[in-house]
Short mmCIF file of C-alpha atoms in Angstrom, two decimals:
data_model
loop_
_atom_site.label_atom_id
_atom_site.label_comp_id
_atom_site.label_asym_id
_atom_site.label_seq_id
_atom_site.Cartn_x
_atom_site.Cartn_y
_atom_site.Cartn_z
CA UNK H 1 108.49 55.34 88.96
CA UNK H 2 105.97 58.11 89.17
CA UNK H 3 104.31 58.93 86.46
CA UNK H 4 101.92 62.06 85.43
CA UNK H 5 100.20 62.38 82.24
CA UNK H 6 98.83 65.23 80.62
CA UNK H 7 95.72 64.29 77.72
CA UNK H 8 93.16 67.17 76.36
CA UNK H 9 95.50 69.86 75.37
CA UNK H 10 94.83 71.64 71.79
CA UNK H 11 93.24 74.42 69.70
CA UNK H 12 89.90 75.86 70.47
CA UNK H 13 88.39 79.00 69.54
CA UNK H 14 87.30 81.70 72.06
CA UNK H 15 84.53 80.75 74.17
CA UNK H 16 85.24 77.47 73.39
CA UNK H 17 85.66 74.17 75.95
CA UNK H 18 88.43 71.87 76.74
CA UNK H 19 88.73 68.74 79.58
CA UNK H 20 92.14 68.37 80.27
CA UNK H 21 93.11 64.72 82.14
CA UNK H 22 95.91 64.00 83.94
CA UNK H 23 96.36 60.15 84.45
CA UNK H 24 98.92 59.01 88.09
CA UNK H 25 100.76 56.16 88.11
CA UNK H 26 103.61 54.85 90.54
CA UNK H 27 102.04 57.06 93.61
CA UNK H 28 98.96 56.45 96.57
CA UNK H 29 96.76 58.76 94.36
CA UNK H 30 94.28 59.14 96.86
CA UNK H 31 96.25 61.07 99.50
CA UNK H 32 97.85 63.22 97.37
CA UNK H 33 96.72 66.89 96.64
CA UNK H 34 96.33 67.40 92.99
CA UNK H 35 96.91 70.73 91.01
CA UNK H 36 96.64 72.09 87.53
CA UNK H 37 99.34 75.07 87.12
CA UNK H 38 100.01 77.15 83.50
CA UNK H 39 102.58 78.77 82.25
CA UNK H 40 101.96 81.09 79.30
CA UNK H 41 105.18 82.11 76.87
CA UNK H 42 107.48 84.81 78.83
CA UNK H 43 105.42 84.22 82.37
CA UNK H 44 105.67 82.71 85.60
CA UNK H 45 104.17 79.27 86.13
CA UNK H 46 100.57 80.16 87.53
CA UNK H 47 98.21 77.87 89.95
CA UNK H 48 95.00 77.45 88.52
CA UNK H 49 93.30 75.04 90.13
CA UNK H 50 93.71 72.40 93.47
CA UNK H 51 91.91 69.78 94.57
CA UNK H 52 92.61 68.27 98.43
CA UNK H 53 92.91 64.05 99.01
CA UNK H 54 89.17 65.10 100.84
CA UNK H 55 88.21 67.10 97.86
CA UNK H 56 88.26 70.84 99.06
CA UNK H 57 88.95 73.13 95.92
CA UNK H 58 90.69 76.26 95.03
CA UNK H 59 90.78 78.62 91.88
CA UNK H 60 92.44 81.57 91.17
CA UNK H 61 90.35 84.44 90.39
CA UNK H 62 91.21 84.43 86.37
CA UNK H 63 89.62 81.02 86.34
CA UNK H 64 86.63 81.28 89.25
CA UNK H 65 83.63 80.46 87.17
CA UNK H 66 84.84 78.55 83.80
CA UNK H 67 87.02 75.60 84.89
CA UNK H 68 86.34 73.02 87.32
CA UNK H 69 88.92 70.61 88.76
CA UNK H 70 88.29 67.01 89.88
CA UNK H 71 89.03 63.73 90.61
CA UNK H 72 88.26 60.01 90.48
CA UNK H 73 90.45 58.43 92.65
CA UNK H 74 89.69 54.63 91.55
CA UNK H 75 90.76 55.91 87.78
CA UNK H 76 93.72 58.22 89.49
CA UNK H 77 93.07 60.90 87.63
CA UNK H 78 92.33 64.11 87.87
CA UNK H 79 90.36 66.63 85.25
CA UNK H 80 90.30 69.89 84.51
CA UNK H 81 87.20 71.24 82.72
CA UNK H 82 87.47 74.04 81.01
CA UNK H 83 84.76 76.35 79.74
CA UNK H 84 84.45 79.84 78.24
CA UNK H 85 87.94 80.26 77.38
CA UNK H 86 89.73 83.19 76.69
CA UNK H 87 93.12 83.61 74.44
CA UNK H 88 94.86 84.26 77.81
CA UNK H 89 94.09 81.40 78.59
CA UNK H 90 96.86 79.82 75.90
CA UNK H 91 99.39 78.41 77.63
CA UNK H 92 101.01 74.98 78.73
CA UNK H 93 98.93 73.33 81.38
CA UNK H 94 100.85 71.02 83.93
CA UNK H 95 99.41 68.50 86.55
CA UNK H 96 100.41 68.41 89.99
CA UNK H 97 100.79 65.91 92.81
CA UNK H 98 101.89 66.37 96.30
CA UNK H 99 101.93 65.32 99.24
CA UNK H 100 104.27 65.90 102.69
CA UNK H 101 107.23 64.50 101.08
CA UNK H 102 107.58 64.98 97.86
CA UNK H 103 105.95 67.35 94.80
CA UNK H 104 105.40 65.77 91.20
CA UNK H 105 105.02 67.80 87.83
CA UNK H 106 103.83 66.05 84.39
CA UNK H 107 105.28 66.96 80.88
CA UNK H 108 102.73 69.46 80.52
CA UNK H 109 99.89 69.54 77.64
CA UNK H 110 99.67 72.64 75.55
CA UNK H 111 96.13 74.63 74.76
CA UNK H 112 96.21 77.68 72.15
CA UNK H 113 92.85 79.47 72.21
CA UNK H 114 92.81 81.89 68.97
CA UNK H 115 90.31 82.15 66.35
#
């Protein structure tokens, strides 16, 4: 049974810093292509970050700059740090896996930033 789980989520002022983890469980971690994706109230689910099985990352532009995504493939898990955030940046935060067969979402872990 594959398993993703979201830890790191909360409330944090403006300009504050969250690390997000995602722990994998029930897959070959190591060749699959990890993602964090958000979805704020009354929006589209958003990428925000990727990370290739050979470590090649991606970040949309809102995020270039203040988060970081990576991974530690003997722990299978994958982290998203995130720095200098912005309200807009509230919103539920899910963790990705795929690979050429089949794509895997976790529950999703919710971060509020508001003063």
């Amino acid at each position: 049974q594959v398993q993703l789980v979201e830890s790191g989520g909360g409330l944090v002022q403006p300009g504050g810093s969250l690390r997000l983890s995602c722990a994998a469980s029930g897959i070959i971690f190591s060749i699959n292509n990890m993602g964090w994706y958000r979805q704020a109230p009354g929006k589209e689910r958003e990428m925000v970050a990727r990370i290739t099985s050979g470590g090649t990352t991606n970040y949309s532009d809102s995020v270039k700059g203040r988060f970081t995504i990576s991974r530690d493939n003997a722990k299978r898990t994958v982290y998203l740090q995130m720095n200098s955030l912005k309200p807009e940046d509230t919103a539920v935060y899910y963790c990705s896996a795929r690979n050429p067969v089949a794509n895997y979402w976790g529950q999703g872990a919710q971060v509020t930033v508001s003063a």
